[in-house]
Amino acid sequence: MALSRRSVMLGLSSSIVLANSKVSFGQELRKGALITIVVPFAAGGSADVMARIICQRMAGLLGVNVVFENRGGAGGTLAATAVARANADGLTLLWGSIATHAINPALTQSLKYDPVRDFSPVSLLVTLPNVLLVNSNVPAKDIGEFIALLKANPGKYSYASSGNGTPLHLSGELFRMMSGTDIRHVPYRGAGPAMNDVVAGHVPVMFDTLASATPHIEAGTVRALAVTTKDRSPTLPTVPTMIEAGLVGYETYAWQGLFAPPNTPEAVIAQLNQAVNGALADPSTADRLRALGATMVGSTPEQLEEHVKAELIKWAPVVKASGAQLE
């Protein structure tokens, strides 16, 4: 779901109205309460850092305390399952993502939670663009030349990713499907090792997050051909989008949102929504997030639920075509 600046502001304002209209005595989070944010990523990574930036500011606005539980493994399903089974009191929240709520359901038939039914959505928080990179020795200078190069050499080129079934892998798979090219996937155990081999020329192509790719682009060790979002990134304003470059309809990005357990009282959801959107609107918070390559969104709970449903529809056929399964 692509949200315009106008819809973002509408989402922020409508969520505040929602919060003010539904809070009733006895259902609010108490001042001084302790909220646990379950983060399905390792401590210190960009997602973990963003969770701490936003949720610490949210806690300040709510007058509560917050702790973070980093529960990685199984593509984020362990963390998501834990929150889906937690008490519906607003004191245990999930830092959800495209992986936990859009891709994982298509990767396995044994998922222990339903991404829609088993959560109470709070707000879509940030999106993070990806970028298509090539080693500096690849002759293509833009997407048109790159697609022509791939079609002239079917099966010769390969792209690296951070692992099977990851958003970066599936960004490449969607590109392969939409461009009609034959490019092979080489999975790595993390984006860092993948980037090292792209820089060294062992694998010529990679889809990476903009935040981690920017230093390598600026150093000239890789070349950015296009960003994967609908609009250009302020971080790389001269790099076109896939759509601008001729791949009409191509749009991928990572996203992160806040979720509570199912049946959490509407008044608590409204209170959390107002506070977390208030955190996004804070200038110092926004500056720190932009430095990590994030675009602030902010939404109503209903908008996040519709976003999850749309993402499930979008990624299911891509996962099927890739043959990826949850490891």
Coordinates of C-alpha atoms in Angstrom, one line a residue:
M1 CA 0.0 0.0 0.0
A2 CA 1.5 3.3 -1.1
L3 CA 0.5 6.2 1.1
S4 CA 0.8 9.8 -0.1
R5 CA 1.8 12.6 2.1
R6 CA -1.8 13.7 2.2
S7 CA -3.1 10.3 3.3
V8 CA -0.3 10.1 5.9
M9 CA -1.5 13.4 7.4
L10 CA -5.1 12.2 7.2
G11 CA -4.1 9.0 8.9
L12 CA -2.3 10.8 11.7
S13 CA -5.2 13.2 12.3
S14 CA -7.9 10.5 12.0
S15 CA -6.0 8.3 14.5
I16 CA -6.0 11.1 17.0
V17 CA -9.7 11.5 16.6
L18 CA -10.1 7.8 17.0
A19 CA -8.1 7.8 20.2
N20 CA -10.0 10.7 21.7
S21 CA -13.4 9.2 20.8
K22 CA -12.9 5.6 22.0
V23 CA -11.0 5.9 25.2
S24 CA -13.1 5.0 28.2
F25 CA -12.4 5.0 31.9
G26 CA -10.9 1.7 33.1
Q27 CA -9.5 0.6 29.8
E28 CA -6.6 2.9 29.3
L29 CA -3.0 2.0 29.9
R30 CA -2.0 3.1 33.4
K31 CA 0.7 5.6 33.9
G32 CA 3.9 3.9 34.9
A33 CA 2.8 0.6 33.2
L34 CA 5.5 -1.6 31.7
I35 CA 5.2 -2.4 28.0
T36 CA 7.3 -5.1 26.3
I37 CA 8.1 -4.5 22.7
V38 CA 8.9 -7.9 21.1
V39 CA 11.4 -7.3 18.2
P40 CA 11.9 -10.3 15.8
F41 CA 15.4 -9.1 14.9
A42 CA 18.8 -9.1 16.6
A43 CA 19.7 -6.3 18.9
G44 CA 21.7 -3.5 17.2
G45 CA 20.3 -4.0 13.7
S46 CA 18.5 -1.1 11.9
A47 CA 15.1 -2.5 12.6
D48 CA 15.9 -2.8 16.3
V49 CA 17.3 0.7 16.4
M50 CA 14.2 2.1 14.8
A51 CA 12.0 0.2 17.2
R52 CA 13.8 1.8 20.1
I53 CA 13.7 5.3 18.6
I54 CA 10.0 5.2 18.0
C55 CA 8.8 3.2 21.0
Q56 CA 10.9 5.1 23.6
R57 CA 9.3 8.3 22.4
M58 CA 5.9 6.6 22.4
A59 CA 6.5 5.6 26.0
G60 CA 7.3 9.1 27.0
L61 CA 4.1 10.4 25.5
L62 CA 2.1 7.7 27.2
G63 CA 3.8 8.1 30.6
V64 CA 4.8 4.4 30.6
N65 CA 7.9 2.4 30.7
V66 CA 9.1 0.2 27.9
V67 CA 11.5 -2.7 27.6
F68 CA 12.6 -4.5 24.4
E69 CA 12.8 -8.3 23.9
N70 CA 14.8 -9.3 20.9
R71 CA 13.4 -12.7 19.8
G72 CA 14.9 -13.7 16.5
G73 CA 14.8 -16.9 14.6
A74 CA 12.5 -18.7 12.1
G75 CA 12.1 -15.5 10.1
G76 CA 10.4 -13.7 12.9
T77 CA 7.7 -16.3 13.4
L78 CA 8.8 -17.0 17.0
A79 CA 8.3 -13.4 18.0
A80 CA 5.0 -13.1 16.2
T81 CA 3.6 -16.3 17.7
A82 CA 4.5 -15.1 21.2
V83 CA 2.7 -11.8 20.8
A84 CA -0.3 -13.5 19.1
R85 CA -0.7 -15.6 22.3
A86 CA 0.0 -12.8 24.8
N87 CA -2.6 -11.2 27.1
A88 CA -4.8 -8.7 25.3
D89 CA -4.0 -5.8 27.6
G90 CA -1.7 -3.7 25.5
L91 CA 1.4 -4.5 27.6
T92 CA 3.0 -6.8 25.0
L93 CA 3.4 -5.5 21.5
L94 CA 5.0 -6.8 18.3
W95 CA 7.4 -4.8 16.1
G96 CA 5.9 -6.4 13.0
S97 CA 7.2 -6.3 9.4
I98 CA 6.8 -7.4 5.8
A99 CA 8.3 -10.7 6.9
T100 CA 6.1 -11.5 9.8
H101 CA 2.8 -10.4 8.2
A102 CA 3.2 -10.6 4.4
I103 CA 5.9 -13.1 3.4
N104 CA 6.1 -15.8 6.1
P105 CA 2.4 -16.9 5.6
A106 CA 3.3 -17.8 2.0
L107 CA 6.6 -19.5 2.9
T108 CA 5.2 -22.2 5.2
Q109 CA 2.0 -24.1 5.7
S110 CA 2.8 -24.6 9.4
L111 CA 2.6 -21.0 10.6
K112 CA 1.2 -20.9 14.1
Y113 CA -0.6 -17.5 13.7
D114 CA -2.8 -15.8 11.2
P115 CA -1.4 -12.4 10.3
V116 CA -4.8 -10.8 10.2
R117 CA -7.0 -12.7 12.7
D118 CA -4.4 -13.1 15.5
F119 CA -3.4 -9.4 15.9
S120 CA -4.9 -6.1 16.7
P121 CA -3.2 -3.6 14.4
V122 CA -2.0 -0.3 15.8
S123 CA -0.2 1.7 13.1
L124 CA 1.9 1.3 10.0
L125 CA 5.1 3.1 11.0
V126 CA 7.8 3.3 8.4
T127 CA 8.7 2.1 4.9
L128 CA 12.3 1.4 3.7
P129 CA 13.1 1.4 0.0
N130 CA 15.3 -1.1 -1.6
V131 CA 17.8 -0.4 -4.4
L132 CA 19.0 -2.5 -7.3
L133 CA 22.8 -2.5 -7.3
V134 CA 25.4 -3.8 -9.8
N135 CA 29.2 -4.2 -9.4
S136 CA 31.0 -1.3 -11.0
N137 CA 32.3 -3.6 -13.8
V138 CA 28.8 -4.5 -15.1
P139 CA 28.5 -2.6 -18.3
A140 CA 24.8 -1.6 -17.9
K141 CA 24.3 2.0 -16.8
D142 CA 20.5 2.0 -16.4
I143 CA 17.6 -0.5 -16.1
G144 CA 16.9 -0.5 -19.8
E145 CA 20.5 -1.5 -20.6
F146 CA 20.5 -4.0 -17.7
I147 CA 17.4 -5.8 -18.9
A148 CA 18.8 -5.9 -22.4
L149 CA 22.0 -7.3 -21.1
L150 CA 20.2 -10.0 -19.2
K151 CA 18.0 -11.0 -22.2
A152 CA 21.1 -11.2 -24.4
N153 CA 22.8 -13.5 -21.9
P154 CA 20.1 -15.7 -20.3
G155 CA 21.3 -17.5 -17.2
K156 CA 24.7 -15.9 -17.2
Y157 CA 24.0 -13.3 -14.5
S158 CA 23.0 -13.9 -10.9
Y159 CA 21.9 -11.7 -8.0
A160 CA 22.8 -12.0 -4.3
S161 CA 20.4 -11.6 -1.4
S162 CA 20.4 -11.9 2.3
G163 CA 18.8 -15.3 2.2
N164 CA 16.0 -17.5 0.7
G165 CA 12.5 -16.0 1.2
T166 CA 13.8 -12.7 2.5
P167 CA 12.3 -9.4 1.2
L168 CA 15.5 -8.7 -0.8
H169 CA 15.3 -12.2 -2.4
L170 CA 11.7 -11.6 -3.4
S171 CA 12.4 -8.1 -4.7
G172 CA 14.7 -9.9 -7.1
E173 CA 12.2 -12.6 -7.9
L174 CA 9.5 -9.9 -8.7
F175 CA 12.0 -8.2 -11.0
R176 CA 12.8 -11.5 -12.8
M177 CA 9.1 -12.1 -13.3
M178 CA 8.2 -8.6 -14.5
S179 CA 11.2 -8.1 -16.7
G180 CA 11.0 -11.6 -18.3
T181 CA 14.7 -12.2 -17.7
D182 CA 16.6 -15.3 -16.7
I183 CA 18.7 -14.2 -13.7
R184 CA 19.8 -16.7 -11.0
H185 CA 19.4 -16.2 -7.3
V186 CA 22.4 -16.7 -4.9
P187 CA 21.3 -16.7 -1.3
Y188 CA 23.7 -15.6 1.5
R189 CA 23.4 -15.8 5.3
G190 CA 22.8 -12.1 5.7
A191 CA 23.1 -8.9 3.6
G192 CA 26.7 -8.2 4.8
P193 CA 28.3 -11.2 3.2
A194 CA 26.2 -10.8 0.1
M195 CA 27.4 -7.2 -0.3
N196 CA 31.0 -8.2 0.2
D197 CA 30.8 -10.6 -2.7
V198 CA 29.1 -8.0 -4.9
V199 CA 31.8 -5.5 -4.2
A200 CA 34.4 -8.1 -4.9
G201 CA 32.7 -9.0 -8.2
H202 CA 32.0 -12.7 -7.3
V203 CA 28.2 -12.0 -7.8
P204 CA 27.4 -9.0 -10.1
V205 CA 24.0 -7.9 -8.9
M206 CA 22.1 -7.4 -5.6
F207 CA 18.9 -5.9 -4.2
D208 CA 19.7 -4.2 -0.8
T209 CA 18.1 -1.8 1.6
L210 CA 18.9 1.8 0.8
A211 CA 20.3 2.4 4.3
S212 CA 23.0 -0.3 4.1
A213 CA 23.7 0.2 0.4
T214 CA 24.3 4.0 0.5
P215 CA 27.9 3.9 1.9
H216 CA 28.9 1.5 -0.9
I217 CA 27.2 3.6 -3.6
E218 CA 28.9 6.8 -2.3
A219 CA 32.3 4.9 -2.3
G220 CA 31.8 3.9 -5.9
T221 CA 32.2 0.2 -5.3
V222 CA 28.7 -0.5 -6.6
R223 CA 26.4 1.4 -9.0
A224 CA 22.7 2.0 -8.2
L225 CA 20.5 1.5 -11.2
A226 CA 17.1 2.1 -9.6
V227 CA 15.2 2.4 -6.3
T228 CA 12.3 0.1 -5.9
T229 CA 9.7 2.5 -4.5
K230 CA 7.1 4.5 -6.4
D231 CA 8.8 7.8 -5.7
R232 CA 12.5 8.7 -5.8
S233 CA 14.4 8.6 -2.5
P234 CA 15.6 11.9 -1.0
T235 CA 18.8 10.0 -0.1
L236 CA 19.5 9.2 -3.8
P237 CA 17.6 11.9 -5.7
T238 CA 19.4 11.3 -9.0
V239 CA 18.6 7.5 -9.0
P240 CA 15.4 6.8 -10.9
T241 CA 12.6 4.5 -9.8
M242 CA 12.0 1.1 -11.5
I243 CA 8.8 2.6 -12.8
E244 CA 10.6 5.6 -14.3
A245 CA 13.1 3.3 -15.8
G246 CA 10.4 1.5 -17.7
L247 CA 9.4 -1.4 -15.4
V248 CA 5.8 -0.2 -15.0
G249 CA 4.1 -1.5 -11.9
Y250 CA 7.2 -2.5 -10.0
E251 CA 7.2 -1.4 -6.4
T252 CA 8.7 -3.1 -3.4
Y253 CA 9.8 -1.8 0.0
A254 CA 10.3 -3.1 3.5
W255 CA 7.8 -1.9 6.1
Q256 CA 7.4 -2.1 9.8
G257 CA 4.3 -1.7 12.0
L258 CA 3.1 -2.0 15.5
F259 CA 0.7 -4.8 16.5
A260 CA -1.0 -5.9 19.7
P261 CA -2.5 -9.3 20.6
P262 CA -6.0 -10.1 19.3
N263 CA -9.0 -8.6 21.1
T264 CA -7.0 -5.9 22.8
P265 CA -9.6 -3.3 23.9
E266 CA -10.2 -0.6 21.3
A267 CA -9.6 2.1 23.8
V268 CA -6.0 0.8 24.4
I269 CA -5.4 0.5 20.7
A270 CA -6.5 4.1 20.2
Q271 CA -4.3 5.2 23.0
L272 CA -1.3 3.4 21.5
N273 CA -2.1 4.7 18.0
Q274 CA -2.2 8.3 19.2
A275 CA 1.1 8.0 21.0
V276 CA 3.0 6.1 18.3
N277 CA 1.9 8.5 15.6
G278 CA 2.8 11.4 17.9
A279 CA 6.3 9.9 18.2
L280 CA 6.5 9.8 14.4
A281 CA 5.5 13.4 14.2
D282 CA 8.3 14.5 16.6
P283 CA 11.0 16.3 14.6
S284 CA 13.9 14.8 16.4
T285 CA 12.5 11.3 16.0
A286 CA 11.8 11.9 12.3
D287 CA 15.4 13.2 11.8
R288 CA 16.9 10.0 13.4
L289 CA 14.7 7.8 11.3
R290 CA 15.5 9.6 8.1
A291 CA 19.2 9.1 8.8
L292 CA 18.4 5.3 8.8
G293 CA 16.8 5.6 5.3
A294 CA 13.2 5.3 6.6
T295 CA 10.2 7.1 5.4
M296 CA 7.7 7.9 8.2
V297 CA 4.1 6.8 7.5
G298 CA 1.7 6.7 10.5
S299 CA -1.8 5.3 9.9
T300 CA -5.0 4.3 11.6
P301 CA -5.4 0.7 12.7
E302 CA -7.8 0.1 9.9
Q303 CA -5.2 1.3 7.3
L304 CA -2.6 -1.1 8.7
E305 CA -5.0 -4.0 8.5
E306 CA -5.9 -3.2 4.9
H307 CA -2.2 -2.9 4.1
V308 CA -1.4 -6.3 5.5
K309 CA -4.2 -7.9 3.5
A310 CA -3.0 -6.2 0.3
E311 CA 0.6 -7.3 1.0
L312 CA -0.5 -10.9 1.5
I313 CA -2.2 -10.9 -1.9
K314 CA 0.9 -9.3 -3.6
W315 CA 3.6 -11.6 -2.2
A316 CA 1.9 -15.0 -2.3
P317 CA 2.4 -15.6 -6.0
V318 CA 6.0 -14.2 -5.9
V319 CA 6.9 -16.6 -3.1
K320 CA 5.3 -19.5 -5.0
A321 CA 7.2 -18.7 -8.2
S322 CA 10.5 -18.4 -6.2
G323 CA 10.1 -21.9 -4.7
A324 CA 11.3 -20.5 -1.3
Q325 CA 10.4 -22.1 1.9
L326 CA 10.9 -21.0 5.5
E327 CA 14.2 -22.4 6.8

